[in-house]
Amino acid sequence: MKVNMRNILAFGAIAATSAIVLAGCASSAPEGDGDSDSKSDFSGQITVWVDADRADVLEDAAKDFTADTGVKVSLVQKEFGEIRDQFVQQAPTGKGPDVVVGAHDWLGILVSNGVAAPVELGDRAGEFEQVTLDAFSYDGQVYGVPYAIENIGLLRNTDLVAEAPTDFDDMIAKGKAAGTEYSFLVGLDPEASDPYHLYPFQTSFGAPVFGQNDDGSYNAEDLQIGNEGGQSFATWLGEQGKAGVLNTNITGDLAKENFLAGKSPFFLTGPWNAPAAVDAGLNVAVDPIPSAGGQDAQPFAGVQGFFLSAESENKLAANEFLLNYIGSEDVQTALYEVGGRAPARTSAFDAAVEGDPLTAGFGEVGASVVPMPSIPEMGAVWQYWGVTEAAIINGSGGDPVALWDKMTTDIQGAISK
């Protein structure tokens, strides 16, 4: 799905108070009826699970929220990678949080387990980038307030190569002409490759993971990864591995290290690595990802936001905190400043793009992003996808097309169970 990173969700402004604790339970205040906009209707407290990177910003927001509404916000710091599973386990017991930070691709699991509740955005939906709404939507309903969006792009050292490549072959040619040790860098894993970073090349062969319904949602019954384009992509992967262009021994850290050392003019990465390039004194630009298969190279969009618990006993206050505080331009801008991910709210996004050419560059690449599938069936894809790519790149296990076909069969079998 092609999306335009303009016209999306949005929310109001302000902020909230917090006691940062190591553990917390859902609030015990009775749920409001949601019919009144009066701050006097709010009572009790809400618990928000957040990781350390976002805790300081939310602490400020929580102070404002408490001052405005009288509702205490208990901020519970969690490791980001542990939040989803703990939320699924604890929410049904009534001891979980009211709100959790998370990634949009958790959505299928959260909804299928009945722990996430829809958030009514109304006419405020138009205040956010559309791709963030698409990412947080499931069966036509929005399940959270997005705050950040990110996608990868091609980071280019402009002192080594003056112009953006026209396609993948042109990029490799320009990289070789630069005389650096590596013509192109992307971080991979020896056993699991990195389907996320390689996906734009796969889509350029016309091989998305799933087809899509008329409303843009993914159709789990339309598995397209194994189509003819996917087979061509598998052949291409084998060729790039044999040529040494793709190397699973070059991890993400090594790719970054070598790019910062000037050993390659091109680095396929996201905005999280751009500041290090600037700090290293490199002159860099963000280019569109070059096509390897002739069609548009579409990267995944990763969207982060905050989910509302279906088991919250204080949904009225939790909704208010989500919509008018976390969704505010001030808070979304503050989260961008500490995390480097472009804001989901359009006004904050536009300001970030105007103030930083690298953010603008990734935003331009983001005009053709596709939300990472969040349907539960995506778990079956991840199970086989990366290990198959690694085997093909490493030249182990046999014919690339045969390996890709087996992967497709395995994915289909897992989905059908």
Coordinates of N, CA and C in Angstrom, one line a residue, residues 163-275:
E163 N 25.9 12.4 -6.3 CA 24.5 12.4 -6.7 C 23.8 11.0 -6.3
A164 N 22.5 11.1 -6.1 CA 21.8 9.9 -5.7 C 21.8 8.9 -6.8
P165 N 21.8 7.6 -6.5 CA 21.8 6.6 -7.5 C 20.4 6.5 -8.1
T166 N 20.4 6.1 -9.4 CA 19.1 5.9 -10.1 C 18.4 4.6 -9.8
D167 N 19.2 3.6 -9.6 CA 18.7 2.2 -9.2 C 19.8 1.5 -8.5
F168 N 19.6 0.2 -8.1 CA 20.5 -0.5 -7.3 C 21.9 -0.7 -8.1
D169 N 21.8 -1.1 -9.3 CA 23.0 -1.3 -10.1 C 23.8 0.0 -10.2
D170 N 23.2 1.1 -10.4 CA 23.9 2.4 -10.4 C 24.5 2.7 -9.1
M171 N 23.8 2.4 -8.0 CA 24.4 2.6 -6.7 C 25.7 1.8 -6.5
I172 N 25.7 0.5 -6.9 CA 26.9 -0.3 -6.8 C 28.0 0.2 -7.6
A173 N 27.6 0.7 -8.8 CA 28.7 1.2 -9.7 C 29.3 2.5 -9.1
K174 N 28.4 3.4 -8.6 CA 28.9 4.6 -8.0 C 29.8 4.2 -6.7
G175 N 29.4 3.2 -6.0 CA 30.1 2.8 -4.8 C 31.5 2.3 -5.2
K176 N 31.6 1.5 -6.3 CA 32.9 1.0 -6.7 C 33.7 2.1 -7.2
A177 N 33.1 3.1 -7.9 CA 33.9 4.2 -8.5 C 34.4 5.1 -7.4
A178 N 33.8 5.1 -6.2 CA 34.3 5.9 -5.1 C 35.6 5.3 -4.5
G179 N 35.9 4.1 -4.8 CA 37.1 3.5 -4.4 C 37.2 3.1 -2.9
T180 N 36.0 3.0 -2.3 CA 36.0 2.6 -0.9 C 36.0 1.1 -0.7
E181 N 36.2 0.7 0.5 CA 36.3 -0.8 0.8 C 34.9 -1.5 0.5
Y182 N 33.8 -0.8 0.7 CA 32.5 -1.4 0.5 C 31.8 -0.4 -0.4
S183 N 31.1 -1.0 -1.5 CA 30.3 -0.2 -2.4 C 29.0 0.2 -1.7
F184 N 28.5 -0.6 -0.8 CA 27.2 -0.4 -0.1 C 27.2 -1.2 1.2
L185 N 26.5 -0.6 2.2 CA 26.5 -1.3 3.5 C 25.0 -1.4 4.0
V186 N 24.7 -2.6 4.5 CA 23.5 -2.8 5.2 C 23.8 -3.9 6.3
G187 N 23.3 -3.6 7.5 CA 23.5 -4.6 8.6 C 22.6 -5.8 8.5
L188 N 23.3 -7.0 8.5 CA 22.5 -8.2 8.5 C 22.9 -9.1 9.6
D189 N 22.2 -10.2 9.8 CA 22.5 -11.2 10.8 C 22.9 -12.5 10.2
P190 N 24.0 -13.2 10.7 CA 24.4 -14.4 10.1 C 23.4 -15.5 9.9
E191 N 22.4 -15.5 10.8 CA 21.4 -16.6 10.8 C 20.0 -16.1 10.4
A192 N 19.7 -14.8 10.7 CA 18.4 -14.3 10.4 C 18.3 -13.2 9.4
S193 N 19.5 -12.9 8.7 CA 19.5 -11.8 7.8 C 18.9 -10.5 8.4
D194 N 18.0 -9.9 7.6 CA 17.2 -8.7 8.1 C 16.1 -8.4 7.1
P195 N 15.0 -9.1 7.2 CA 13.9 -8.9 6.2 C 13.4 -7.4 6.2
Y196 N 13.5 -6.8 7.4 CA 13.0 -5.4 7.5 C 13.8 -4.5 6.6
H197 N 15.1 -4.6 6.6 CA 16.0 -3.8 5.8 C 16.0 -4.2 4.3
L198 N 15.8 -5.5 4.1 CA 15.8 -5.9 2.7 C 14.5 -5.8 2.0
Y199 N 13.4 -5.5 2.8 CA 12.1 -5.5 2.2 C 11.9 -4.6 1.0
P200 N 12.5 -3.3 1.1 CA 12.4 -2.5 -0.1 C 12.8 -3.1 -1.4
F201 N 13.9 -3.9 -1.3 CA 14.4 -4.5 -2.5 C 13.4 -5.6 -3.0
Q202 N 12.8 -6.3 -2.0 CA 11.8 -7.3 -2.3 C 10.6 -6.7 -3.0
T203 N 10.1 -5.6 -2.4 CA 8.9 -5.0 -3.1 C 9.2 -4.5 -4.4
S204 N 10.5 -4.2 -4.7 CA 10.8 -3.7 -6.1 C 10.7 -4.8 -7.1
F205 N 10.6 -6.0 -6.6 CA 10.4 -7.1 -7.5 C 8.9 -7.5 -7.6
G206 N 8.1 -6.7 -6.9 CA 6.6 -6.9 -7.0 C 6.2 -8.1 -6.1
A207 N 6.9 -8.2 -4.9 CA 6.6 -9.3 -4.0 C 6.3 -8.9 -2.6
P208 N 5.2 -8.2 -2.3 CA 4.9 -7.9 -1.0 C 4.6 -9.1 -0.2
V209 N 4.5 -9.0 1.1 CA 4.2 -10.2 2.0 C 2.8 -10.6 1.7
F210 N 1.8 -9.7 1.9 CA 0.4 -10.0 1.7 C -0.2 -9.0 0.7
G211 N -1.3 -9.5 0.1 CA -2.1 -8.5 -0.6 C -2.9 -7.7 0.3
Q212 N -3.6 -6.8 -0.2 CA -4.4 -5.8 0.6 C -5.9 -5.8 0.2
N213 N -6.7 -5.5 1.2 CA -8.1 -5.3 0.9 C -8.4 -3.9 0.4
D214 N -9.6 -3.6 0.0 CA -9.9 -2.3 -0.6 C -9.6 -1.2 0.4
D215 N -9.8 -1.5 1.7 CA -9.5 -0.4 2.7 C -8.1 -0.3 3.1
G216 N -7.2 -1.0 2.4 CA -5.8 -0.9 2.7 C -5.3 -1.9 3.7
S217 N -6.2 -2.6 4.4 CA -5.8 -3.6 5.4 C -5.2 -4.8 4.7
Y218 N -4.3 -5.5 5.4 CA -3.7 -6.7 4.9 C -4.6 -7.9 4.9
N219 N -4.5 -8.7 3.8 CA -5.4 -9.9 3.6 C -4.5 -11.1 3.9
A220 N -4.7 -11.8 5.0 CA -3.9 -12.9 5.3 C -4.1 -14.1 4.4
E221 N -5.2 -14.1 3.7 CA -5.5 -15.2 2.7 C -4.9 -15.0 1.4
D222 N -4.2 -13.8 1.2 CA -3.6 -13.5 0.0 C -2.1 -13.4 0.2
L223 N -1.4 -14.5 0.4 CA 0.0 -14.5 0.6 C 0.7 -14.3 -0.7
Q224 N 1.4 -13.2 -0.9 CA 2.1 -12.9 -2.2 C 3.6 -13.0 -2.2
I225 N 4.1 -13.3 -1.0 CA 5.6 -13.4 -0.9 C 6.2 -14.4 -1.8
G226 N 5.5 -15.5 -2.1 CA 6.0 -16.5 -3.0 C 5.7 -16.4 -4.4
N227 N 5.2 -15.3 -4.9 CA 4.9 -15.1 -6.3 C 6.1 -15.1 -7.2
E228 N 5.9 -14.9 -8.4 CA 7.0 -14.9 -9.4 C 8.1 -13.9 -9.0
G229 N 7.6 -12.7 -8.6 CA 8.5 -11.6 -8.2 C 9.3 -12.1 -7.0
G230 N 8.7 -12.8 -6.0 CA 9.5 -13.3 -4.9 C 10.5 -14.3 -5.3
Q231 N 10.2 -15.1 -6.3 CA 11.2 -16.0 -6.8 C 12.4 -15.3 -7.4
S232 N 12.1 -14.2 -8.2 CA 13.1 -13.4 -8.8 C 14.0 -12.7 -7.7
F233 N 13.3 -12.3 -6.7 CA 14.0 -11.6 -5.6 C 15.0 -12.6 -4.9
A234 N 14.5 -13.9 -4.8 CA 15.4 -14.9 -4.2 C 16.6 -15.1 -5.0
T235 N 16.4 -15.2 -6.3 CA 17.6 -15.3 -7.3 C 18.5 -14.2 -7.1
W236 N 18.0 -13.0 -7.0 CA 18.8 -11.8 -6.8 C 19.6 -11.8 -5.5
L237 N 18.9 -12.2 -4.5 CA 19.6 -12.3 -3.2 C 20.8 -13.2 -3.3
G238 N 20.7 -14.4 -3.9 CA 21.8 -15.3 -4.1 C 22.9 -14.7 -4.9
E239 N 22.6 -13.9 -5.9 CA 23.6 -13.2 -6.7 C 24.4 -12.2 -5.9
Q240 N 23.6 -11.4 -5.1 CA 24.3 -10.4 -4.3 C 25.1 -11.0 -3.2
G241 N 24.7 -12.1 -2.6 CA 25.5 -12.8 -1.7 C 26.8 -13.3 -2.3
K242 N 26.7 -13.9 -3.4 CA 27.8 -14.5 -4.1 C 28.8 -13.4 -4.5
A243 N 28.3 -12.2 -4.8 CA 29.2 -11.1 -5.2 C 29.8 -10.4 -4.0
G244 N 29.3 -10.7 -2.8 CA 29.8 -10.1 -1.6 C 29.1 -8.7 -1.3
V245 N 28.1 -8.3 -2.1 CA 27.5 -7.1 -1.9 C 26.6 -7.1 -0.6
L246 N 25.9 -8.3 -0.4 CA 25.2 -8.6 0.8 C 26.1 -9.6 1.6
N247 N 26.4 -9.3 2.8 CA 27.3 -10.1 3.6 C 26.7 -10.2 5.0
T248 N 26.3 -11.4 5.4 CA 25.6 -11.6 6.7 C 26.6 -11.5 7.9
N249 N 27.9 -11.4 7.6 CA 28.9 -11.2 8.7 C 29.0 -9.7 9.0
I250 N 28.4 -8.8 8.2 CA 28.5 -7.4 8.6 C 27.2 -7.1 9.3
T251 N 27.3 -7.0 10.6 CA 26.1 -6.7 11.4 C 25.7 -5.3 11.3
G252 N 24.6 -4.9 12.0 CA 24.2 -3.5 12.0 C 25.3 -2.6 12.6
D253 N 25.9 -3.0 13.7 CA 27.0 -2.2 14.3 C 28.2 -2.1 13.4
L254 N 28.6 -3.2 12.8 CA 29.7 -3.1 11.9 C 29.4 -2.2 10.7
A255 N 28.2 -2.3 10.1 CA 27.9 -1.5 9.0 C 27.9 0.0 9.4
K256 N 27.4 0.3 10.5 CA 27.5 1.7 11.0 C 28.9 2.2 11.2
E257 N 29.7 1.3 11.9 CA 31.1 1.6 12.1 C 31.9 1.9 10.8
N258 N 31.7 1.1 9.9 CA 32.4 1.2 8.6 C 31.9 2.5 7.8
F259 N 30.6 2.8 7.9 CA 30.1 3.9 7.2 C 30.7 5.2 7.8
L260 N 30.7 5.2 9.2 CA 31.2 6.4 9.9 C 32.7 6.6 9.6
A261 N 33.4 5.5 9.3 CA 34.8 5.6 9.0 C 35.1 5.9 7.6
G262 N 34.0 6.2 6.8 CA 34.2 6.6 5.4 C 34.6 5.4 4.5
K263 N 34.2 4.2 4.9 CA 34.6 3.0 4.1 C 33.5 2.6 3.1
S264 N 32.4 3.4 3.0 CA 31.4 3.2 2.0 C 30.6 4.5 1.8
P265 N 30.2 4.8 0.6 CA 29.4 6.0 0.4 C 27.9 5.8 0.7
F266 N 27.5 4.5 0.9 CA 26.0 4.3 1.1 C 25.8 3.4 2.3
F267 N 24.8 3.7 3.0 CA 24.4 2.9 4.2 C 22.9 2.9 4.3
L268 N 22.3 1.7 4.1 CA 20.8 1.5 4.2 C 20.5 1.5 5.7
T269 N 19.8 2.5 6.2 CA 19.6 2.6 7.7 C 18.4 3.5 7.9
G270 N 18.1 3.7 9.2 CA 17.0 4.6 9.6 C 17.5 5.9 10.3
P271 N 16.6 6.7 10.7 CA 17.0 8.0 11.3 C 17.7 7.8 12.6
W272 N 17.7 6.6 13.2 CA 18.4 6.4 14.5 C 19.9 6.5 14.3
N273 N 20.4 6.3 13.1 CA 21.8 6.3 12.9 C 22.3 7.6 12.2
A274 N 21.4 8.5 11.8 CA 21.8 9.7 11.2 C 22.6 10.7 12.1
P275 N 22.1 10.8 13.4 CA 22.9 11.7 14.2 C 24.4 11.3 14.4

